[in-house]
Amino acid sequence: MKTKHILIIIAVLIAVSPLLGLLLGKWVDYWRIATNLGDEPAYIALTILIFYLVDPHLGVNVLIALSTGAWLDVFMKNLFKLPRPPSELWLAPAEGYGFPSGHATTSTTFWTSLSLEARRREVYLLGAVTVAIVCLSRIILNVHYPVDVAGGVILGLFSSFSVYYATRKITLKPWLASLALALYGVAVSVLTFVQGDLNFVRLGGLLVGLAVYPLIREKINLRKESLLTKTFLALVALVLAFGFTQVAKSQAPLAQFILYLATGSITVSLPLLRSKSGSKTTG
């Protein structure tokens, strides 16, 4: 079966899945599970898998878009400080301000970025269905107002299109592209001093770490590697990313910045270790 058909089947199954929850009498439980389709860590992990198993450039662009959507979401939450619905109405755990919805922002950013790069109808379909389910889940679980979800979708679209057109329309030499991305990350980190939120330090550090990619892009050639090798590298990258980000939670701001920087740079640099190993073996 072709990938196209598999994606269409998954989209249809997700679209009709609420009916299954209703028929089984598990309506609320279904939406508690469905809302996980908007979790940011899951999309970060999926983006790393895309980098190694599909296309490195696609993975980096989507990760930059996700980071952009994430810091904009944090900035908007802290700026407006709008409340969620009353906590006694919540049907799932929630924290932080209500507007915009982080789940809506994350899912919209990921699927829009992927759709813009892939240009495939089945990806559009799967993305639209997934985002719709995520947005509905946040409203049905009473953890967001409709305006919160709408704001998240708009923010996700803005982040995706901004990164897409910036990377497509602005042609820079590798060292200049690397410098621009690093300065972007530093600028995001500085927002911590404006709003006092350490999420900016983490996201900024990640972006600075990704700034390595333009410099090494031409040296990365995962197409020649076997699926087993690519899968192994992806798993190593995921383990290291999880480990660094977990350790960072209890560290001082500077240490958090460095650990997230390391996460970004190691994620995109691991394939080089395989390339160097292959070169030595060949010689």
PDB file of C-alpha atoms in Angstrom:
ATOM      1  CA  MET A   1       0.000   0.000   0.000  1.00  0.00           C
ATOM      2  CA  LYS A   2       1.304   3.448  -0.937  1.00  0.00           C
ATOM      3  CA  THR A   3       2.088   6.104   1.651  1.00  0.00           C
ATOM      4  CA  LYS A   4      -0.613   8.293   0.085  1.00  0.00           C
ATOM      5  CA  HIS A   5      -3.308   5.732   0.792  1.00  0.00           C
ATOM      6  CA  ILE A   6      -2.058   5.109   4.325  1.00  0.00           C
ATOM      7  CA  LEU A   7      -2.265   8.821   5.175  1.00  0.00           C
ATOM      8  CA  ILE A   8      -5.778   9.066   3.734  1.00  0.00           C
ATOM      9  CA  ILE A   9      -6.922   6.065   5.771  1.00  0.00           C
ATOM     10  CA  ILE A  10      -5.422   7.562   8.954  1.00  0.00           C
ATOM     11  CA  ALA A  11      -7.185  10.869   8.239  1.00  0.00           C
ATOM     12  CA  VAL A  12     -10.536   9.129   7.761  1.00  0.00           C
ATOM     13  CA  LEU A  13     -10.086   7.086  10.945  1.00  0.00           C
ATOM     14  CA  ILE A  14      -9.280  10.213  12.968  1.00  0.00           C
ATOM     15  CA  ALA A  15     -12.271  12.023  11.444  1.00  0.00           C
ATOM     16  CA  VAL A  16     -14.758   9.306  12.422  1.00  0.00           C
ATOM     17  CA  SER A  17     -13.116   8.457  15.756  1.00  0.00           C
ATOM     18  CA  PRO A  18     -15.431  10.750  17.803  1.00  0.00           C
ATOM     19  CA  LEU A  19     -18.340   8.549  16.720  1.00  0.00           C
ATOM     20  CA  LEU A  20     -16.573   5.551  18.214  1.00  0.00           C
ATOM     21  CA  GLY A  21     -16.170   7.372  21.520  1.00  0.00           C
ATOM     22  CA  LEU A  22     -19.860   8.276  21.461  1.00  0.00           C
ATOM     23  CA  LEU A  23     -21.036   4.759  20.595  1.00  0.00           C
ATOM     24  CA  LEU A  24     -18.878   3.215  23.331  1.00  0.00           C
ATOM     25  CA  GLY A  25     -20.161   5.674  25.928  1.00  0.00           C
ATOM     26  CA  LYS A  26     -16.653   7.071  26.416  1.00  0.00           C
ATOM     27  CA  TRP A  27     -17.266  10.556  25.064  1.00  0.00           C
ATOM     28  CA  VAL A  28     -15.191  12.498  27.595  1.00  0.00           C
ATOM     29  CA  ASP A  29     -12.490   9.828  27.779  1.00  0.00           C
ATOM     30  CA  TYR A  30     -12.164   9.941  24.017  1.00  0.00           C
ATOM     31  CA  TRP A  31     -11.527  13.700  23.990  1.00  0.00           C
ATOM     32  CA  ARG A  32      -9.012  13.357  26.829  1.00  0.00           C
ATOM     33  CA  ILE A  33      -7.052  11.016  24.589  1.00  0.00           C
ATOM     34  CA  ALA A  34      -7.628  13.014  21.397  1.00  0.00           C
ATOM     35  CA  THR A  35      -6.304  16.229  22.920  1.00  0.00           C
ATOM     36  CA  ASN A  36      -2.855  14.601  23.118  1.00  0.00           C
ATOM     37  CA  LEU A  37      -2.650  15.052  19.345  1.00  0.00           C
ATOM     38  CA  GLY A  38      -1.722  18.652  20.157  1.00  0.00           C
ATOM     39  CA  ASP A  39       1.056  17.994  22.675  1.00  0.00           C
ATOM     40  CA  GLU A  40       4.214  19.960  21.870  1.00  0.00           C
ATOM     41  CA  PRO A  41       6.773  17.309  23.014  1.00  0.00           C
ATOM     42  CA  ALA A  42       5.167  14.736  20.715  1.00  0.00           C
ATOM     43  CA  TYR A  43       5.508  17.039  17.723  1.00  0.00           C
ATOM     44  CA  ILE A  44       9.119  17.847  18.580  1.00  0.00           C
ATOM     45  CA  ALA A  45       9.848  14.117  18.659  1.00  0.00           C
ATOM     46  CA  LEU A  46       7.994  13.615  15.379  1.00  0.00           C
ATOM     47  CA  THR A  47       9.997  16.433  13.801  1.00  0.00           C
ATOM     48  CA  ILE A  48      13.264  14.758  14.808  1.00  0.00           C
ATOM     49  CA  LEU A  49      12.045  11.552  13.168  1.00  0.00           C
ATOM     50  CA  ILE A  50      11.232  13.526  10.014  1.00  0.00           C
ATOM     51  CA  PHE A  51      14.764  14.953  10.022  1.00  0.00           C
ATOM     52  CA  TYR A  52      16.333  11.493  10.020  1.00  0.00           C
ATOM     53  CA  LEU A  53      13.806   9.336   8.210  1.00  0.00           C
ATOM     54  CA  VAL A  54      12.320  11.710   5.625  1.00  0.00           C
ATOM     55  CA  ASP A  55      14.390  14.836   4.905  1.00  0.00           C
ATOM     56  CA  PRO A  56      16.794  16.828   7.124  1.00  0.00           C
ATOM     57  CA  HIS A  57      15.914  20.199   5.603  1.00  0.00           C
ATOM     58  CA  LEU A  58      12.204  19.570   6.084  1.00  0.00           C
ATOM     59  CA  GLY A  59      12.782  18.558   9.703  1.00  0.00           C
ATOM     60  CA  VAL A  60      14.816  21.677  10.498  1.00  0.00           C
ATOM     61  CA  ASN A  61      12.309  24.042   8.885  1.00  0.00           C
ATOM     62  CA  VAL A  62       9.394  22.471  10.749  1.00  0.00           C
ATOM     63  CA  LEU A  63      11.342  22.613  14.021  1.00  0.00           C
ATOM     64  CA  ILE A  64      12.108  26.304  13.492  1.00  0.00           C
ATOM     65  CA  ALA A  65       8.421  26.929  12.790  1.00  0.00           C
ATOM     66  CA  LEU A  66       7.394  25.002  15.922  1.00  0.00           C
ATOM     67  CA  SER A  67       9.859  27.009  18.014  1.00  0.00           C
ATOM     68  CA  THR A  68       8.544  30.229  16.504  1.00  0.00           C
ATOM     69  CA  GLY A  69       4.946  29.292  17.229  1.00  0.00           C
ATOM     70  CA  ALA A  70       5.878  28.240  20.763  1.00  0.00           C
ATOM     71  CA  TRP A  71       7.580  31.498  21.780  1.00  0.00           C
ATOM     72  CA  LEU A  72       4.852  33.586  20.164  1.00  0.00           C
ATOM     73  CA  ASP A  73       2.263  31.577  22.082  1.00  0.00           C
ATOM     74  CA  VAL A  74       4.089  32.189  25.380  1.00  0.00           C
ATOM     75  CA  PHE A  75       4.490  35.890  24.572  1.00  0.00           C
ATOM     76  CA  MET A  76       0.795  36.313  23.769  1.00  0.00           C
ATOM     77  CA  LYS A  77      -0.302  34.419  26.881  1.00  0.00           C
ATOM     78  CA  ASN A  78       1.843  36.591  29.136  1.00  0.00           C
ATOM     79  CA  LEU A  79       0.839  39.750  27.295  1.00  0.00           C
ATOM     80  CA  PHE A  80      -2.941  39.355  27.476  1.00  0.00           C
ATOM     81  CA  LYS A  81      -3.183  37.145  30.594  1.00  0.00           C
ATOM     82  CA  LEU A  82      -6.685  36.030  29.669  1.00  0.00           C
ATOM     83  CA  PRO A  83      -8.232  33.389  31.938  1.00  0.00           C
ATOM     84  CA  ARG A  84      -9.398  29.935  30.992  1.00  0.00           C
ATOM     85  CA  PRO A  85     -12.963  28.800  31.679  1.00  0.00           C
ATOM     86  CA  PRO A  86     -13.670  28.251  35.432  1.00  0.00           C
ATOM     87  CA  SER A  87     -11.536  25.370  36.721  1.00  0.00           C
ATOM     88  CA  GLU A  88     -14.556  23.545  38.145  1.00  0.00           C
ATOM     89  CA  LEU A  89     -15.694  22.974  34.551  1.00  0.00           C
ATOM     90  CA  TRP A  90     -12.417  21.459  33.364  1.00  0.00           C
ATOM     91  CA  LEU A  91     -12.590  17.869  32.186  1.00  0.00           C
ATOM     92  CA  ALA A  92      -8.795  17.590  31.779  1.00  0.00           C
ATOM     93  CA  PRO A  93      -5.719  19.062  33.498  1.00  0.00           C
ATOM     94  CA  ALA A  94      -4.620  22.511  32.334  1.00  0.00           C
ATOM     95  CA  GLU A  95      -2.301  25.301  33.435  1.00  0.00           C
ATOM     96  CA  GLY A  96      -1.347  28.827  32.447  1.00  0.00           C
ATOM     97  CA  TYR A  97      -3.365  31.506  30.723  1.00  0.00           C
ATOM     98  CA  GLY A  98      -6.058  30.747  28.188  1.00  0.00           C
ATOM     99  CA  PHE A  99      -5.309  32.812  25.094  1.00  0.00           C
ATOM    100  CA  PRO A 100      -4.069  31.548  22.718  1.00  0.00           C
ATOM    101  CA  SER A 101      -4.403  27.774  22.957  1.00  0.00           C
ATOM    102  CA  GLY A 102      -0.973  26.132  22.936  1.00  0.00           C
ATOM    103  CA  HIS A 103      -2.384  22.870  21.603  1.00  0.00           C
ATOM    104  CA  ALA A 104      -4.059  24.672  18.701  1.00  0.00           C
ATOM    105  CA  THR A 105      -0.902  26.675  17.993  1.00  0.00           C
ATOM    106  CA  THR A 106       1.378  23.633  18.031  1.00  0.00           C
ATOM    107  CA  SER A 107      -0.794  21.333  15.918  1.00  0.00           C
ATOM    108  CA  THR A 108      -1.566  24.080  13.377  1.00  0.00           C
ATOM    109  CA  THR A 109       2.089  25.091  13.101  1.00  0.00           C
ATOM    110  CA  PHE A 110       3.297  21.540  12.579  1.00  0.00           C
ATOM    111  CA  TRP A 111       0.739  20.457  10.009  1.00  0.00           C
ATOM    112  CA  THR A 112       0.765  23.725   8.093  1.00  0.00           C
ATOM    113  CA  SER A 113       4.578  23.696   7.899  1.00  0.00           C
ATOM    114  CA  LEU A 114       4.584  20.085   6.771  1.00  0.00           C
ATOM    115  CA  SER A 115       1.856  20.743   4.196  1.00  0.00           C
ATOM    116  CA  LEU A 116       3.643  23.775   2.755  1.00  0.00           C
ATOM    117  CA  GLU A 117       6.814  21.741   2.288  1.00  0.00           C
ATOM    118  CA  ALA A 118       5.231  18.465   1.143  1.00  0.00           C
ATOM    119  CA  ARG A 119       2.611  19.938  -1.220  1.00  0.00           C
ATOM    120  CA  ARG A 120       0.568  16.728  -1.071  1.00  0.00           C
ATOM    121  CA  ARG A 121      -3.203  16.557  -0.755  1.00  0.00           C
ATOM    122  CA  GLU A 122      -3.150  13.632   1.644  1.00  0.00           C
ATOM    123  CA  VAL A 123      -0.931  15.643   4.016  1.00  0.00           C
ATOM    124  CA  TYR A 124      -3.341  18.588   3.781  1.00  0.00           C
ATOM    125  CA  LEU A 125      -6.222  16.265   4.624  1.00  0.00           C
ATOM    126  CA  LEU A 126      -4.522  14.583   7.559  1.00  0.00           C
ATOM    127  CA  GLY A 127      -3.363  17.935   8.925  1.00  0.00           C
ATOM    128  CA  ALA A 128      -6.777  19.577   8.647  1.00  0.00           C
ATOM    129  CA  VAL A 129      -8.512  16.664  10.372  1.00  0.00           C
ATOM    130  CA  THR A 130      -5.937  16.461  13.163  1.00  0.00           C
ATOM    131  CA  VAL A 131      -6.025  20.199  13.882  1.00  0.00           C
ATOM    132  CA  ALA A 132      -9.831  20.161  13.897  1.00  0.00           C
ATOM    133  CA  ILE A 133      -9.924  17.312  16.416  1.00  0.00           C
ATOM    134  CA  VAL A 134      -7.342  19.021  18.651  1.00  0.00           C
ATOM    135  CA  CYS A 135      -9.228  22.322  18.594  1.00  0.00           C
ATOM    136  CA  LEU A 136     -12.562  20.667  19.348  1.00  0.00           C
ATOM    137  CA  SER A 137     -11.000  18.711  22.209  1.00  0.00           C
ATOM    138  CA  ARG A 138      -9.839  21.870  23.978  1.00  0.00           C
ATOM    139  CA  ILE A 139     -13.344  23.354  23.801  1.00  0.00           C
ATOM    140  CA  ILE A 140     -15.259  20.174  24.687  1.00  0.00           C
ATOM    141  CA  LEU A 141     -12.960  19.566  27.678  1.00  0.00           C
ATOM    142  CA  ASN A 142     -13.741  23.129  28.835  1.00  0.00           C
ATOM    143  CA  VAL A 143     -10.091  24.133  29.177  1.00  0.00           C
ATOM    144  CA  HIS A 144     -10.305  26.821  26.480  1.00  0.00           C
ATOM    145  CA  TYR A 145     -12.826  29.227  25.043  1.00  0.00           C
ATOM    146  CA  PRO A 146     -13.426  29.140  21.257  1.00  0.00           C
ATOM    147  CA  VAL A 147     -11.553  32.440  20.890  1.00  0.00           C
ATOM    148  CA  ASP A 148      -8.476  30.828  22.503  1.00  0.00           C
ATOM    149  CA  VAL A 149      -8.522  28.055  19.931  1.00  0.00           C
ATOM    150  CA  ALA A 150      -9.095  30.477  17.042  1.00  0.00           C
ATOM    151  CA  GLY A 151      -6.171  32.555  18.267  1.00  0.00           C
ATOM    152  CA  GLY A 152      -3.962  29.466  18.373  1.00  0.00           C
ATOM    153  CA  VAL A 153      -4.879  28.501  14.811  1.00  0.00           C
ATOM    154  CA  ILE A 154      -4.141  32.013  13.531  1.00  0.00           C
ATOM    155  CA  LEU A 155      -0.831  32.074  15.398  1.00  0.00           C
ATOM    156  CA  GLY A 156       0.102  28.668  14.005  1.00  0.00           C
ATOM    157  CA  LEU A 157      -0.674  29.757  10.462  1.00  0.00           C
ATOM    158  CA  PHE A 158       1.342  32.942  10.908  1.00  0.00           C
ATOM    159  CA  SER A 159       4.357  31.065  12.291  1.00  0.00           C
ATOM    160  CA  SER A 160       4.282  28.443   9.552  1.00  0.00           C
ATOM    161  CA  PHE A 161       3.937  30.828   6.632  1.00  0.00           C
ATOM    162  CA  SER A 162       6.506  33.241   8.075  1.00  0.00           C
ATOM    163  CA  VAL A 163       9.202  30.572   8.411  1.00  0.00           C
ATOM    164  CA  TYR A 164       8.292  28.997   5.073  1.00  0.00           C
ATOM    165  CA  TYR A 165       8.585  32.213   3.095  1.00  0.00           C
ATOM    166  CA  ALA A 166      11.636  33.384   5.040  1.00  0.00           C
ATOM    167  CA  THR A 167      13.512  30.184   4.170  1.00  0.00           C
ATOM    168  CA  ARG A 168      12.271  30.126   0.565  1.00  0.00           C
ATOM    169  CA  LYS A 169      12.424  33.782  -0.414  1.00  0.00           C
ATOM    170  CA  ILE A 170      15.554  34.890   1.437  1.00  0.00           C
ATOM    171  CA  THR A 171      18.700  33.327  -0.017  1.00  0.00           C
ATOM    172  CA  LEU A 172      21.769  33.685   2.186  1.00  0.00           C
ATOM    173  CA  LYS A 173      25.239  32.199   2.220  1.00  0.00           C
ATOM    174  CA  PRO A 174      25.555  29.377   4.779  1.00  0.00           C
ATOM    175  CA  TRP A 175      27.540  31.407   7.299  1.00  0.00           C
ATOM    176  CA  LEU A 176      25.109  34.313   7.025  1.00  0.00           C
ATOM    177  CA  ALA A 177      22.065  32.056   7.374  1.00  0.00           C
ATOM    178  CA  SER A 178      23.683  30.496  10.436  1.00  0.00           C
ATOM    179  CA  LEU A 179      24.379  33.914  11.930  1.00  0.00           C
ATOM    180  CA  ALA A 180      20.817  35.097  11.251  1.00  0.00           C
ATOM    181  CA  LEU A 181      19.338  32.031  12.943  1.00  0.00           C
ATOM    182  CA  ALA A 182      21.669  32.391  15.929  1.00  0.00           C
ATOM    183  CA  LEU A 183      20.770  36.073  16.337  1.00  0.00           C
ATOM    184  CA  TYR A 184      17.099  35.124  16.090  1.00  0.00           C
ATOM    185  CA  GLY A 185      17.564  32.641  18.916  1.00  0.00           C
ATOM    186  CA  VAL A 186      19.384  35.184  21.067  1.00  0.00           C
ATOM    187  CA  ALA A 187      16.597  37.717  20.462  1.00  0.00           C
ATOM    188  CA  VAL A 188      14.003  35.178  21.606  1.00  0.00           C
ATOM    189  CA  SER A 189      16.052  34.448  24.738  1.00  0.00           C
ATOM    190  CA  VAL A 190      16.214  38.148  25.603  1.00  0.00           C
ATOM    191  CA  LEU A 191      12.416  38.172  25.922  1.00  0.00           C
ATOM    192  CA  THR A 192      12.952  36.431  29.263  1.00  0.00           C
ATOM    193  CA  PHE A 193      14.052  39.789  30.648  1.00  0.00           C
ATOM    194  CA  VAL A 194      10.877  41.370  29.299  1.00  0.00           C
ATOM    195  CA  GLN A 195       8.315  38.878  30.608  1.00  0.00           C
ATOM    196  CA  GLY A 196      10.319  36.818  33.103  1.00  0.00           C
ATOM    197  CA  ASP A 197       9.396  33.513  31.446  1.00  0.00           C
ATOM    198  CA  LEU A 198      12.168  30.906  31.103  1.00  0.00           C
ATOM    199  CA  ASN A 199      10.456  29.317  28.112  1.00  0.00           C
ATOM    200  CA  PHE A 200      12.107  32.040  26.028  1.00  0.00           C
ATOM    201  CA  VAL A 201      15.555  30.947  27.251  1.00  0.00           C
ATOM    202  CA  ARG A 202      14.870  27.348  26.279  1.00  0.00           C
ATOM    203  CA  LEU A 203      13.369  28.093  22.878  1.00  0.00           C
ATOM    204  CA  GLY A 204      16.079  30.641  22.121  1.00  0.00           C
ATOM    205  CA  GLY A 205      18.778  28.143  23.036  1.00  0.00           C
ATOM    206  CA  LEU A 206      17.205  25.555  20.740  1.00  0.00           C
ATOM    207  CA  LEU A 207      17.158  28.001  17.836  1.00  0.00           C
ATOM    208  CA  VAL A 208      20.802  28.974  18.414  1.00  0.00           C
ATOM    209  CA  GLY A 209      21.685  25.273  18.416  1.00  0.00           C
ATOM    210  CA  LEU A 210      19.894  24.773  15.095  1.00  0.00           C
ATOM    211  CA  ALA A 211      22.042  27.569  13.640  1.00  0.00           C
ATOM    212  CA  VAL A 212      24.716  24.914  13.065  1.00  0.00           C
ATOM    213  CA  TYR A 213      22.613  23.348  10.314  1.00  0.00           C
ATOM    214  CA  PRO A 214      23.235  25.840   7.463  1.00  0.00           C
ATOM    215  CA  LEU A 215      26.974  25.321   7.930  1.00  0.00           C
ATOM    216  CA  ILE A 216      26.820  21.533   7.702  1.00  0.00           C
ATOM    217  CA  ARG A 217      23.799  21.051   5.457  1.00  0.00           C
ATOM    218  CA  GLU A 218      25.816  20.032   2.391  1.00  0.00           C
ATOM    219  CA  LYS A 219      27.755  17.451   4.421  1.00  0.00           C
ATOM    220  CA  ILE A 220      24.621  15.628   5.572  1.00  0.00           C
ATOM    221  CA  ASN A 221      23.557  12.825   3.257  1.00  0.00           C
ATOM    222  CA  LEU A 222      21.205  10.430   4.992  1.00  0.00           C
ATOM    223  CA  ARG A 223      19.817   9.070   1.719  1.00  0.00           C
ATOM    224  CA  LYS A 224      22.805   6.755   1.419  1.00  0.00           C
ATOM    225  CA  GLU A 225      22.198   5.297   4.862  1.00  0.00           C
ATOM    226  CA  SER A 226      20.075   2.222   5.493  1.00  0.00           C
ATOM    227  CA  LEU A 227      16.725   2.530   7.241  1.00  0.00           C
ATOM    228  CA  LEU A 228      18.219   0.728  10.241  1.00  0.00           C
ATOM    229  CA  THR A 229      21.058   3.250  10.517  1.00  0.00           C
ATOM    230  CA  LYS A 230      18.734   6.231  10.167  1.00  0.00           C
ATOM    231  CA  THR A 231      16.363   4.794  12.746  1.00  0.00           C
ATOM    232  CA  PHE A 232      19.229   4.216  15.167  1.00  0.00           C
ATOM    233  CA  LEU A 233      20.473   7.795  14.745  1.00  0.00           C
ATOM    234  CA  ALA A 234      16.944   9.119  15.244  1.00  0.00           C
ATOM    235  CA  LEU A 235      16.527   7.143  18.451  1.00  0.00           C
ATOM    236  CA  VAL A 236      19.876   8.381  19.778  1.00  0.00           C
ATOM    237  CA  ALA A 237      18.868  11.962  18.970  1.00  0.00           C
ATOM    238  CA  LEU A 238      15.518  11.487  20.722  1.00  0.00           C
ATOM    239  CA  VAL A 239      17.137  10.022  23.838  1.00  0.00           C
ATOM    240  CA  LEU A 240      19.682  12.824  24.035  1.00  0.00           C
ATOM    241  CA  ALA A 241      17.027  15.489  23.422  1.00  0.00           C
ATOM    242  CA  PHE A 242      14.812  14.034  26.136  1.00  0.00           C
ATOM    243  CA  GLY A 243      17.715  13.729  28.547  1.00  0.00           C
ATOM    244  CA  PHE A 244      19.025  17.263  28.030  1.00  0.00           C
ATOM    245  CA  THR A 245      15.595  18.882  28.271  1.00  0.00           C
ATOM    246  CA  GLN A 246      14.718  16.942  31.416  1.00  0.00           C
ATOM    247  CA  VAL A 247      17.972  17.902  33.125  1.00  0.00           C
ATOM    248  CA  ALA A 248      17.467  21.533  32.061  1.00  0.00           C
ATOM    249  CA  LYS A 249      14.251  21.872  34.072  1.00  0.00           C
ATOM    250  CA  SER A 250      16.107  22.098  37.381  1.00  0.00           C
ATOM    251  CA  GLN A 251      18.999  24.263  36.171  1.00  0.00           C
ATOM    252  CA  ALA A 252      19.753  27.986  36.228  1.00  0.00           C
ATOM    253  CA  PRO A 253      18.676  30.038  33.169  1.00  0.00           C
ATOM    254  CA  LEU A 254      22.135  30.042  31.552  1.00  0.00           C
ATOM    255  CA  ALA A 255      22.466  26.282  31.987  1.00  0.00           C
ATOM    256  CA  GLN A 256      19.017  25.812  30.455  1.00  0.00           C
ATOM    257  CA  PHE A 257      20.055  27.897  27.469  1.00  0.00           C
ATOM    258  CA  ILE A 258      23.216  25.825  26.992  1.00  0.00           C
ATOM    259  CA  LEU A 259      21.427  22.493  27.352  1.00  0.00           C
ATOM    260  CA  TYR A 260      18.784  23.445  24.808  1.00  0.00           C
ATOM    261  CA  LEU A 261      21.498  24.795  22.518  1.00  0.00           C
ATOM    262  CA  ALA A 262      23.216  21.421  22.812  1.00  0.00           C
ATOM    263  CA  THR A 263      19.919  19.673  22.036  1.00  0.00           C
ATOM    264  CA  GLY A 264      19.503  21.604  18.801  1.00  0.00           C
ATOM    265  CA  SER A 265      23.103  21.331  17.622  1.00  0.00           C
ATOM    266  CA  ILE A 266      23.473  17.634  18.448  1.00  0.00           C
ATOM    267  CA  THR A 267      20.168  16.771  16.791  1.00  0.00           C
ATOM    268  CA  VAL A 268      21.318  18.157  13.443  1.00  0.00           C
ATOM    269  CA  SER A 269      24.981  17.157  13.794  1.00  0.00           C
ATOM    270  CA  LEU A 270      24.699  13.448  14.630  1.00  0.00           C
ATOM    271  CA  PRO A 271      24.669  12.389  10.952  1.00  0.00           C
ATOM    272  CA  LEU A 272      28.178  13.829  10.601  1.00  0.00           C
ATOM    273  CA  LEU A 273      29.520  11.245  13.029  1.00  0.00           C
ATOM    274  CA  ARG A 274      28.243   8.533  10.716  1.00  0.00           C
ATOM    275  CA  SER A 275      29.751  10.287   7.690  1.00  0.00           C
ATOM    276  CA  LYS A 276      33.170  10.566   9.336  1.00  0.00           C
ATOM    277  CA  SER A 277      33.002   6.954  10.431  1.00  0.00           C
ATOM    278  CA  GLY A 278      32.136   5.891   6.894  1.00  0.00           C
ATOM    279  CA  SER A 279      35.016   7.915   5.458  1.00  0.00           C
ATOM    280  CA  LYS A 280      37.534   6.293   7.770  1.00  0.00           C
ATOM    281  CA  THR A 281      36.239   2.839   6.998  1.00  0.00           C
ATOM    282  CA  THR A 282      36.394   3.478   3.270  1.00  0.00           C
ATOM    283  CA  GLY A 283      39.948   4.801   3.501  1.00  0.00           C
TER     284      GLY A 283
END
